[in-house]
mmCIF file of C-alpha atoms in Angstrom:
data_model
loop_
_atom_site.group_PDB
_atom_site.id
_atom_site.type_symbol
_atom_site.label_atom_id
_atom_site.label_comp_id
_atom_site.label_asym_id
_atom_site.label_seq_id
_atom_site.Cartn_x
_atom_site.Cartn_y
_atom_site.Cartn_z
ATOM 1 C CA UNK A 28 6.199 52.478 72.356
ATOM 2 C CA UNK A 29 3.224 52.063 74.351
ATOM 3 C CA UNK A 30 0.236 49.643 72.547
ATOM 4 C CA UNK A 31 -2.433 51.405 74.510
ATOM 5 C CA UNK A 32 -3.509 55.456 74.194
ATOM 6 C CA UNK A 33 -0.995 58.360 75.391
ATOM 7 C CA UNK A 34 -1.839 61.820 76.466
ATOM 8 C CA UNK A 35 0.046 65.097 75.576
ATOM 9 C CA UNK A 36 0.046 68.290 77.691
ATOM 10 C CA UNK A 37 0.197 70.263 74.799
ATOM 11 C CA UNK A 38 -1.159 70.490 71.178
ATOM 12 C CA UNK A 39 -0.161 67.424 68.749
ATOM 13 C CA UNK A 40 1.094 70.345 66.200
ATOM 14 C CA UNK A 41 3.816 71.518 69.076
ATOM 15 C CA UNK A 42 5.145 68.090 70.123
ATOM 16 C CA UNK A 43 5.555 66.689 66.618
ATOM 17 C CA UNK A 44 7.369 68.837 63.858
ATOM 18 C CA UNK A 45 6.161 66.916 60.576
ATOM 19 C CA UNK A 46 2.403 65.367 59.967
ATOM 20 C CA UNK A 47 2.242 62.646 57.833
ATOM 21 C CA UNK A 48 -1.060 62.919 56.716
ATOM 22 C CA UNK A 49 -3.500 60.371 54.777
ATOM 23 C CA UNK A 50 -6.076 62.163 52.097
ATOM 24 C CA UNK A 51 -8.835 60.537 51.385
ATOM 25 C CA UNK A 52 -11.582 60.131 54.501
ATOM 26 C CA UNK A 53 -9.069 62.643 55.993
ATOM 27 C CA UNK A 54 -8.199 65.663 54.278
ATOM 28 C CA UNK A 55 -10.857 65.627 51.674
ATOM 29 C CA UNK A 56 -13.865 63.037 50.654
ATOM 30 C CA UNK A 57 -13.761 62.165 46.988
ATOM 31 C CA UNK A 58 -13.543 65.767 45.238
ATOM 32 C CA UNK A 59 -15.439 66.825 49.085
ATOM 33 C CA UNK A 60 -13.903 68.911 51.701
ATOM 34 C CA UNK A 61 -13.901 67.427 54.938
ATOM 35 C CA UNK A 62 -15.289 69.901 57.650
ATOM 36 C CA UNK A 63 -12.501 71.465 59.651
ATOM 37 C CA UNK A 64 -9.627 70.032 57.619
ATOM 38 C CA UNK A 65 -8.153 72.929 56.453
ATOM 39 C CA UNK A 66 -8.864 74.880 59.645
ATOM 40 C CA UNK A 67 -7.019 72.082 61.037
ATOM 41 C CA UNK A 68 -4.208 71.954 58.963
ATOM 42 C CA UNK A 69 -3.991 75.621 58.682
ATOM 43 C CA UNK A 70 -3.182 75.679 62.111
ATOM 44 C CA UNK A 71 -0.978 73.179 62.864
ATOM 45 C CA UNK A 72 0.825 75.285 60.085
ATOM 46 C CA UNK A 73 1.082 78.538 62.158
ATOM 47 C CA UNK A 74 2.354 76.466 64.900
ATOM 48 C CA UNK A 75 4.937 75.462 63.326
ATOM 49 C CA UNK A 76 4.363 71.836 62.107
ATOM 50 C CA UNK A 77 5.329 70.872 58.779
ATOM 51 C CA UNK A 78 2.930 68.469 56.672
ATOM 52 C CA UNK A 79 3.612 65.610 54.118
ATOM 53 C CA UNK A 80 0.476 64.445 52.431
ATOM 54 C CA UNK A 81 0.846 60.366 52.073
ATOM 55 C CA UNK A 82 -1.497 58.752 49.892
ATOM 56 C CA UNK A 83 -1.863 55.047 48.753
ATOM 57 C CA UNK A 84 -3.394 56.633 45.848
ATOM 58 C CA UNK A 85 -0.902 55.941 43.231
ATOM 59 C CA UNK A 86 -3.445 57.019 40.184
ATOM 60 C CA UNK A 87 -2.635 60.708 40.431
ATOM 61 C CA UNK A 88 0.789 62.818 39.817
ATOM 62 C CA UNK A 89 1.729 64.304 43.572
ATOM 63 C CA UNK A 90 0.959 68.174 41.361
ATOM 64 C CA UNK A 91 -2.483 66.894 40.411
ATOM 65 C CA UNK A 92 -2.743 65.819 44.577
ATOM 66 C CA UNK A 93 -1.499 69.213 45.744
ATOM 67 C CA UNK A 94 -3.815 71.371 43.075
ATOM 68 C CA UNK A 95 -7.001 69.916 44.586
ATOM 69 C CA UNK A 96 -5.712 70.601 48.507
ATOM 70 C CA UNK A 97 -4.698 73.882 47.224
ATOM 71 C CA UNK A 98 -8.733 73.953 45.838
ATOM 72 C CA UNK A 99 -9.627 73.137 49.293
ATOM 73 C CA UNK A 100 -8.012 76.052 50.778
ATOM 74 C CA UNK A 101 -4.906 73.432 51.729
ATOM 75 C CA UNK A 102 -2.137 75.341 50.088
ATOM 76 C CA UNK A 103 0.291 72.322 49.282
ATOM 77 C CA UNK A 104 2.910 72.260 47.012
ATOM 78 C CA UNK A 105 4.138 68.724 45.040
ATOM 79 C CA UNK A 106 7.007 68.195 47.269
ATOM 80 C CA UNK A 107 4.642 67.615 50.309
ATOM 81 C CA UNK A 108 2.861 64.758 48.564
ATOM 82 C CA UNK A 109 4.181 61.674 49.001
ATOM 83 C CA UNK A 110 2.272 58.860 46.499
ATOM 84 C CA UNK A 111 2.189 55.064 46.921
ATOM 85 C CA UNK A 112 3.203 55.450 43.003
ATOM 86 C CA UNK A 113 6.984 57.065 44.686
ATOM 87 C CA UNK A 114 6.842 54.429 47.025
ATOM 88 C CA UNK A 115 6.232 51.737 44.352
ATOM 89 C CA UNK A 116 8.885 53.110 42.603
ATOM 90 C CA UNK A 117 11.623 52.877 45.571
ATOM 91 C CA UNK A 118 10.822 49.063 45.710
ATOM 92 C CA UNK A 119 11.234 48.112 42.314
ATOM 93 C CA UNK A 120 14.631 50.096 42.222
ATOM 94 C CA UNK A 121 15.574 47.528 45.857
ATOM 95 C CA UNK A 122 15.898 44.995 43.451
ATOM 96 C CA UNK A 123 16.639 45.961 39.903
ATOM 97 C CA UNK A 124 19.060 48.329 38.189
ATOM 98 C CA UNK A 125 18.153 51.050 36.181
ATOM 99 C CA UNK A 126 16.841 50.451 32.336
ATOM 100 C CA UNK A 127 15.059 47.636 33.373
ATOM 101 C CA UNK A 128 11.670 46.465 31.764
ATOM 102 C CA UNK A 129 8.680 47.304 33.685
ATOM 103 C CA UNK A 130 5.046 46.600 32.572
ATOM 104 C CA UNK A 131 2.862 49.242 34.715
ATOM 105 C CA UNK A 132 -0.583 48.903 34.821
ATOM 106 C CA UNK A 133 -2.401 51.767 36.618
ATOM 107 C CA UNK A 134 -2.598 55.943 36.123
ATOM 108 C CA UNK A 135 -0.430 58.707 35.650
ATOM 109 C CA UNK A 136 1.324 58.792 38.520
ATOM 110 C CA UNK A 137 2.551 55.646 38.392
ATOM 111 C CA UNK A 138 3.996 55.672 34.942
ATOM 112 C CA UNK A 139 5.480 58.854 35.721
ATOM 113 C CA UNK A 140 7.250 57.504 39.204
ATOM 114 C CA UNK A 141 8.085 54.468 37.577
ATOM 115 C CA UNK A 142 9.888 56.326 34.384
ATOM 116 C CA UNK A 143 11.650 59.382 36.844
ATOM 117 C CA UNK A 144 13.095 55.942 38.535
ATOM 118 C CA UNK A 145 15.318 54.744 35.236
ATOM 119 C CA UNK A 146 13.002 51.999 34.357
ATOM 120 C CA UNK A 147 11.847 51.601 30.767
ATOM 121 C CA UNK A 148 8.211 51.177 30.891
ATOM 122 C CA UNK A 149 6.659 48.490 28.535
ATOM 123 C CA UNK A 150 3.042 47.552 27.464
ATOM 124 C CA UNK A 151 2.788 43.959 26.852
ATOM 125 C CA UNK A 152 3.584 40.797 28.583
ATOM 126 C CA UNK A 153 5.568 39.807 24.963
ATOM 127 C CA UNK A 154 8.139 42.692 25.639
ATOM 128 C CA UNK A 155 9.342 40.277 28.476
ATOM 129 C CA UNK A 156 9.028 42.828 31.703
ATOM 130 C CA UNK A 157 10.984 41.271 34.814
ATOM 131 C CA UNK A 158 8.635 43.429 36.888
ATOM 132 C CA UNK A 159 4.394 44.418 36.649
ATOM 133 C CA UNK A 160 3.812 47.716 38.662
ATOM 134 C CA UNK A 161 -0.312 47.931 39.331
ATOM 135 C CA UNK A 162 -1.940 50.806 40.814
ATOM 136 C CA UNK A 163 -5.102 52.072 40.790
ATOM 137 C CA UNK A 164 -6.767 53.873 38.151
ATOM 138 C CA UNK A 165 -11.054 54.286 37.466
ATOM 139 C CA UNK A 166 -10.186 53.327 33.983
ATOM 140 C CA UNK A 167 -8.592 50.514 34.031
ATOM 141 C CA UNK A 168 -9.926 47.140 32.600
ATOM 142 C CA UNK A 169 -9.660 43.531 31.651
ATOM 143 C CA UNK A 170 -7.315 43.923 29.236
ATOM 144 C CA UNK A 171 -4.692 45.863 31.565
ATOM 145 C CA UNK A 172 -5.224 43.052 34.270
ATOM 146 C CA UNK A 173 -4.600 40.175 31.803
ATOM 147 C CA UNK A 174 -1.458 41.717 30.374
ATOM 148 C CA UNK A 175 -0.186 41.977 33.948
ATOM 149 C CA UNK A 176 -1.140 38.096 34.874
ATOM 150 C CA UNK A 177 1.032 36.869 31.786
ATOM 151 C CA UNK A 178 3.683 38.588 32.672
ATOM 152 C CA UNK A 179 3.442 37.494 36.083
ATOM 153 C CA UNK A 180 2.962 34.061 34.799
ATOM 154 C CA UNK A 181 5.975 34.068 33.059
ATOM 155 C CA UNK A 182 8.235 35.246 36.071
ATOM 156 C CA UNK A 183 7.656 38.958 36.323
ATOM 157 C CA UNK A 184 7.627 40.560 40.091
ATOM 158 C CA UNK A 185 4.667 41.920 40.727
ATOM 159 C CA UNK A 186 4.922 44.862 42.886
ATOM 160 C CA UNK A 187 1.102 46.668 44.070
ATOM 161 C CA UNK A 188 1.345 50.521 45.256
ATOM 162 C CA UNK A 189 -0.972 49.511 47.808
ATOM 163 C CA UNK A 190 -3.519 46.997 48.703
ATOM 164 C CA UNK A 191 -6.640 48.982 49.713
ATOM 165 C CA UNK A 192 -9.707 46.865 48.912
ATOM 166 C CA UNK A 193 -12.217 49.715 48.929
ATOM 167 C CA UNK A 194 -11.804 53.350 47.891
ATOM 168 C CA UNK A 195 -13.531 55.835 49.429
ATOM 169 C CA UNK A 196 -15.799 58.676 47.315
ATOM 170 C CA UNK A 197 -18.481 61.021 46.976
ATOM 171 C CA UNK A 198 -20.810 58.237 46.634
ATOM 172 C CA UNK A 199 -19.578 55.712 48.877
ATOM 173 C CA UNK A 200 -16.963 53.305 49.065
ATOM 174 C CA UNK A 201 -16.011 51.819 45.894
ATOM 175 C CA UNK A 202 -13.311 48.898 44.505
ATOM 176 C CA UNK A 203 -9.941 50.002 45.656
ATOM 177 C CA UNK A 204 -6.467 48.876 43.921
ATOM 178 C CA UNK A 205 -6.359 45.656 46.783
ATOM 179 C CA UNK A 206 -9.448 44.245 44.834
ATOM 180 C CA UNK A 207 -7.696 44.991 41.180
ATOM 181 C CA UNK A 208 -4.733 43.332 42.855
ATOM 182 C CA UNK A 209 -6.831 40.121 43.841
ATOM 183 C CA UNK A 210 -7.988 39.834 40.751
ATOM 184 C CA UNK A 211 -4.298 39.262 39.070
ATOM 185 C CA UNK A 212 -3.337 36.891 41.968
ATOM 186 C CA UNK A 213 -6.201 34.793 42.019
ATOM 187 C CA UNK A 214 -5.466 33.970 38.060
ATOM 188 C CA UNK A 215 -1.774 33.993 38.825
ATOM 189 C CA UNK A 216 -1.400 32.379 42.720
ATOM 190 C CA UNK A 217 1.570 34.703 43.010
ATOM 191 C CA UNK A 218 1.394 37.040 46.254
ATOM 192 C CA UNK A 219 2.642 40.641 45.034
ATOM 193 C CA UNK A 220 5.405 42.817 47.201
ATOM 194 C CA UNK A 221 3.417 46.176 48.074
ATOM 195 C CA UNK A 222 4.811 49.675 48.475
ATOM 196 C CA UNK A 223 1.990 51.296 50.301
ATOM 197 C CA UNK A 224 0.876 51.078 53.408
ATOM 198 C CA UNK A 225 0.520 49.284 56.034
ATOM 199 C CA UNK A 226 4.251 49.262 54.426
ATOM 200 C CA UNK A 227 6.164 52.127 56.766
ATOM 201 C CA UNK A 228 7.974 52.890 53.615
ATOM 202 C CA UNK A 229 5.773 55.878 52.469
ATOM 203 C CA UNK A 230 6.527 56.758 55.581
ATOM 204 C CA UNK A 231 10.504 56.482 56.361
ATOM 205 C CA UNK A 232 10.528 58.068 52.636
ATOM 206 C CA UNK A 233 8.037 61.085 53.608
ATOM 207 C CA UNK A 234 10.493 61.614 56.955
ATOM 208 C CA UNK A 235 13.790 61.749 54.855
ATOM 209 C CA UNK A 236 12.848 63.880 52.812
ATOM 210 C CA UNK A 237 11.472 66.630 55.238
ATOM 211 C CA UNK A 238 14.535 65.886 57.667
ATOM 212 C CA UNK A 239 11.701 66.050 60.741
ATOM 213 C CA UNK A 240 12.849 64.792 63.997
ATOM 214 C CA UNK A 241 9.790 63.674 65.574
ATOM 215 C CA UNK A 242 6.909 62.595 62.650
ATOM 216 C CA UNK A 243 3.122 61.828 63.579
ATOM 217 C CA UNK A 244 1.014 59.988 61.392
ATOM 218 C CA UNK A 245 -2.796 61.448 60.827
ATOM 219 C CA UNK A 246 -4.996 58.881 59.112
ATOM 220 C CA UNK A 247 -8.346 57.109 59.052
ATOM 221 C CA UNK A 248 -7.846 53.550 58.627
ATOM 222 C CA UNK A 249 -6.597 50.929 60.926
ATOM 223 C CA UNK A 250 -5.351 48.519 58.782
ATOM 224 C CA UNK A 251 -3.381 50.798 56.610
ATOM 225 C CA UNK A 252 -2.521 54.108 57.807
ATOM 226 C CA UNK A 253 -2.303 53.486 61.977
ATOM 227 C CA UNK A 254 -1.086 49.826 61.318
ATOM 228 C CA UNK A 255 1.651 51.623 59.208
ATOM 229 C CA UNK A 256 2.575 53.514 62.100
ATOM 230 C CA UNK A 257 2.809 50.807 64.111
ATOM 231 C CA UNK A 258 5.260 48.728 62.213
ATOM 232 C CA UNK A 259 7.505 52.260 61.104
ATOM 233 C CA UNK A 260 7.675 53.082 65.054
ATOM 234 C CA UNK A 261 5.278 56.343 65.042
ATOM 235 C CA UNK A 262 2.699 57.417 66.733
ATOM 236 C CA UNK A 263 -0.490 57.944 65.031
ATOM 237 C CA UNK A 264 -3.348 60.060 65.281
ATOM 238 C CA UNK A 265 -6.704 58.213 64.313
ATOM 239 C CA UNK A 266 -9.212 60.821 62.717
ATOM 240 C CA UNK A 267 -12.689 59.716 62.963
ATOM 241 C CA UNK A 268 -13.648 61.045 59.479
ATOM 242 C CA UNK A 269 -13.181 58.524 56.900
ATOM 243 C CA UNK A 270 -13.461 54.439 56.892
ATOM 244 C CA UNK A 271 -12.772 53.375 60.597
ATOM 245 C CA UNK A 272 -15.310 54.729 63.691
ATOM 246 C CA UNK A 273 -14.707 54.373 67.420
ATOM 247 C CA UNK A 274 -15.919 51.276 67.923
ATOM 248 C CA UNK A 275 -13.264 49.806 65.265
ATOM 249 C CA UNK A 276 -10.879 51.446 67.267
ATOM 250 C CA UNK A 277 -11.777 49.749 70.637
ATOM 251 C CA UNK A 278 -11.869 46.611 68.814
ATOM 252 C CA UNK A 279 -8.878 46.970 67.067
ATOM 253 C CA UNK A 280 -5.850 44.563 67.523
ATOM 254 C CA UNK A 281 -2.689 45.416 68.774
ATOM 255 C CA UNK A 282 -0.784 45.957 65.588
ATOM 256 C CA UNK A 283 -3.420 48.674 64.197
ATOM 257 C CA UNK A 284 -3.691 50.758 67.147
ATOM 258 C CA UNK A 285 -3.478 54.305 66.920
ATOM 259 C CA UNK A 286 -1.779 56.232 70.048
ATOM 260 C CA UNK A 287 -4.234 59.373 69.706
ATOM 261 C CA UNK A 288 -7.582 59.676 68.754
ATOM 262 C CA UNK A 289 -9.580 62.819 67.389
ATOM 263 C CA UNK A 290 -12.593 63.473 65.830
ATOM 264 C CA UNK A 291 -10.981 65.263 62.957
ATOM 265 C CA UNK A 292 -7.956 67.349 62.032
ATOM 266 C CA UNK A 293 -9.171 70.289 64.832
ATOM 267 C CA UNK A 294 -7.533 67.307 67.038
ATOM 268 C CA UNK A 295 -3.836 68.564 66.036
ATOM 269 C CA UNK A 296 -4.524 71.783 67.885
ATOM 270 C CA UNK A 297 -5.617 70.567 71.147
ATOM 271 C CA UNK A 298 -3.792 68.535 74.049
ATOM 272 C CA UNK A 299 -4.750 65.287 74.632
ATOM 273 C CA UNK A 300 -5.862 62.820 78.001
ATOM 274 C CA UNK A 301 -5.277 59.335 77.637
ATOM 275 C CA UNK A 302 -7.559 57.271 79.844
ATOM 276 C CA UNK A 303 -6.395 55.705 83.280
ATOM 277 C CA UNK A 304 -7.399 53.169 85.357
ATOM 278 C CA UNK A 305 -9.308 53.666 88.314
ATOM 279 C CA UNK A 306 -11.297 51.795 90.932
ATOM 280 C CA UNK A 307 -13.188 48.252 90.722
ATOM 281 C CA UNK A 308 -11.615 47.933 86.863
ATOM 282 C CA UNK A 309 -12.670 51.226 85.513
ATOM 283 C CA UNK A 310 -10.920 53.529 83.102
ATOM 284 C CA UNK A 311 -11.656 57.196 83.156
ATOM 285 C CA UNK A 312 -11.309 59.939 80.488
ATOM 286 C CA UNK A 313 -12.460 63.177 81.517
ATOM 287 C CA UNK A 314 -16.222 62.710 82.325
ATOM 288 C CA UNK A 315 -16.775 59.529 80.690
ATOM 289 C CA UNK A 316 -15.418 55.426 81.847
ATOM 290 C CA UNK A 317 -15.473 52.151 80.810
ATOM 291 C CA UNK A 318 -14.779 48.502 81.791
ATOM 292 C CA UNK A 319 -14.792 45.318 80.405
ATOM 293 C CA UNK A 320 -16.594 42.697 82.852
ATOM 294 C CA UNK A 321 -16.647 39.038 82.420
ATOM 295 C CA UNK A 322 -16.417 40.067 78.407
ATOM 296 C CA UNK A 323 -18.723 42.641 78.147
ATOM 297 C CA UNK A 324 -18.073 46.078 77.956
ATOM 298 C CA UNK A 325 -19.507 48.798 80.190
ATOM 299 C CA UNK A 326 -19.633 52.747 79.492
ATOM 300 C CA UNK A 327 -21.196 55.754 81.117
ATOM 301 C CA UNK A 328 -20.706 59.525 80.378
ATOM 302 C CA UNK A 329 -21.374 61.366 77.624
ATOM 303 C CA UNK A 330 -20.910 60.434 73.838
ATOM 304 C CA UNK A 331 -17.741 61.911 72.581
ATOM 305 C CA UNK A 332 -13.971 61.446 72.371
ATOM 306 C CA UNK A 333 -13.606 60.630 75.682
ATOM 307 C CA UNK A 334 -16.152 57.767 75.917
ATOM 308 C CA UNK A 335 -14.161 56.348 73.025
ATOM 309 C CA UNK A 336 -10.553 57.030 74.618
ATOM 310 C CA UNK A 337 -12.318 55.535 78.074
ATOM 311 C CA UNK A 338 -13.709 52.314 76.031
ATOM 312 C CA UNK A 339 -10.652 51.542 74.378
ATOM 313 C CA UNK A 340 -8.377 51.707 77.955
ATOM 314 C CA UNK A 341 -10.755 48.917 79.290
ATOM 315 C CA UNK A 342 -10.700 47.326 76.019
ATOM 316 C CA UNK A 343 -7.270 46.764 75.165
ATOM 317 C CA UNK A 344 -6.107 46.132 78.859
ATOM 318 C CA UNK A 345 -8.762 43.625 79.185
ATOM 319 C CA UNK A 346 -6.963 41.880 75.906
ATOM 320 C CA UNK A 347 -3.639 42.575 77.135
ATOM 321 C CA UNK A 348 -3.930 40.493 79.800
ATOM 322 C CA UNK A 349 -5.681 37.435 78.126
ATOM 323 C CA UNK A 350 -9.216 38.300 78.424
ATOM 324 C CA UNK A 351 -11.774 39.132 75.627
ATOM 325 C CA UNK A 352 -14.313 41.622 74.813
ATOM 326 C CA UNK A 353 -17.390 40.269 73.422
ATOM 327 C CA UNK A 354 -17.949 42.503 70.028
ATOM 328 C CA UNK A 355 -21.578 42.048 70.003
ATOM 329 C CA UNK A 356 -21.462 44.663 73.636
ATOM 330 C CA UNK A 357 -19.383 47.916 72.024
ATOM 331 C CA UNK A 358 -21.754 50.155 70.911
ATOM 332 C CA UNK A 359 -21.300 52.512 67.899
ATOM 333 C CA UNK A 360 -19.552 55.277 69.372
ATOM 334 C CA UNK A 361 -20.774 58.812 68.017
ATOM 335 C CA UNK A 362 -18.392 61.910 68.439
ATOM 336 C CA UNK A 363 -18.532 65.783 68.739
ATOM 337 C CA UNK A 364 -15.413 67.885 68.302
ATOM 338 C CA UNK A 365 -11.890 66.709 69.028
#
């Protein structure tokens, strides 16, 4: 598949059949609607595309997920939520048989995937785990991390749901499950297996259960959601709602490139251009154009979309072929609608 942007003719929501979509900075903020979500996902709907909610969340129990998009004016049912805490749960059962002794350490969700999976579920290092499942939870504490580095130190497998360093709220961006996860290594030196992504297996999971033919993958970050597209083999959509802006797209390395961008879910409805190369090392995108010269990029047109899909054509092809693009010279890139 192509490692730069590609254009469809017609809406996103009538090439692809299933959406695999990321929550938080996408569908919702926190306990916030994001504007134009559910107008956005309400329409992809009528057109006929299916949607499978993906979270590296693993805190939460996927009815809990699906209440609060339901709140939203989402309508989702559990069995189109798809939790890192599932996901975390479909590793541990690649390696070990059923009845074995897990010590979790993180919410709900996770002792509930984690118990539907056959595994007995233990609280202390002492009840000799062979495995330490940690997820995310606002109430965890000191004493749930130490239990998990003893048992770690004495030859558990540590598996992480996910390892997000920040989480994003209401309030800002707080300590995600990746910095409760550093934590336990840096007192253990053992590097944990994680479920979530950049993983694809959230993914290949999400797409076997909804049978869908031709998945896209809607999310916000680079480095989790679109760089978990990249390594599954879909094409993703990147959203600019949540933790990554246009200028980390046009910056972005190869591996964490999404194939569409949008300014937010309205973007499933609507065809997209990709941007082409023109004359004297230009690329176009609708009104707007970039190019990258001697390291330094160049744009004119108006702020938007385009100007972003326009940047990162020079960008990446200016990479691509050896060259570099001096950081310090991409602007922030501000967007309108999709």
């Amino acid at each position: 598949m192509s490692l730069g942007l590609i254009a469809s003719d017609i809406p996103l929501a009538e090439r692809y059949d299933l959406a695999l979509v990321d929550l938080d900075g996408v569908a919702y903020r926190g306990h916030e609607p994001i504007p134009n979500a559910a107008t956005g996902l309400g329409g992809a709907r009528a057109a006929g595309m299916r949607l499978v909610f993906v979270t590296n969340n693993a805190s939460r129990e996927p009815q809990s997920v699906a209440s609060q998009l339901t709140e939203l004016d989402i309508p989702t049912s559990s069995d189109e939520v798809m939790t890192a805490a599932q996901a975390a749960a479909a590793l541990l059962r690649t390696r070990l048989e059923p009845g074995a002794r897990v010590l979790v350490v993180g919410g709900a969700g996770l002792f509930t995937a984690v118990h539907d999976a056959g595994f007995v579920i233990v609280e202390s290092a002492d009840e000799e785990p062979v495995a330490v499942a940690q997820g995310f939870a606002p109430e965890l504490g000191w004493a749930q991390l130490a239990e998990a580095a003893y048992a770690i130190q004495r030859g558990a497998w540590h598996v992480a749901s996910n390892l997000d360093l920040s989480l994003p709220t209401a309030r800002g961006f707080a300590p995600g499950n990746g910095s409760l996860v550093r934590a336990v290594q840096a007192a253990t030196g053992v590097e944990p297996s994680s479920a979530g992504k950049p993983s694809p297996t959230m993914y290949h999971l999400a797409v076997e259960r909804a049978g869908a033919s031709s998945p896209l993958v809607v999310g916000d970050r680079l480095d989790t959601d679109l760089a978990g597209a990249r390594s599954g083999g879909y094409p993703g959509l990147h959203v600019l709602t949540g933790v990554n802006g246009g200028r980390d797209a046009v910056l972005a390395e190869p591996g964490l490139r999404p194939h569409y961008i949008g300014a937010d879910l309205l973007s499933l409805l609507v065809p997209h251009e990709a941007p082409v190369q023109a004359a004297e090392g230009w690329w176009t995108c609708g009104e707007s154009a970039a190019r990258a010269t001697e390291g330094v990029l160049e744009l004119t047109g108006p702020q938007g979309v385009d100007l972003i899909r326009a940047a990162c054509g020079a960008a990446w092809a200016t990479v691509d072929a050896g060259g570099s693009v001096d950081a310090d010279s991409v602007p922030d890139l501000a967007v309108g609608n999709a």
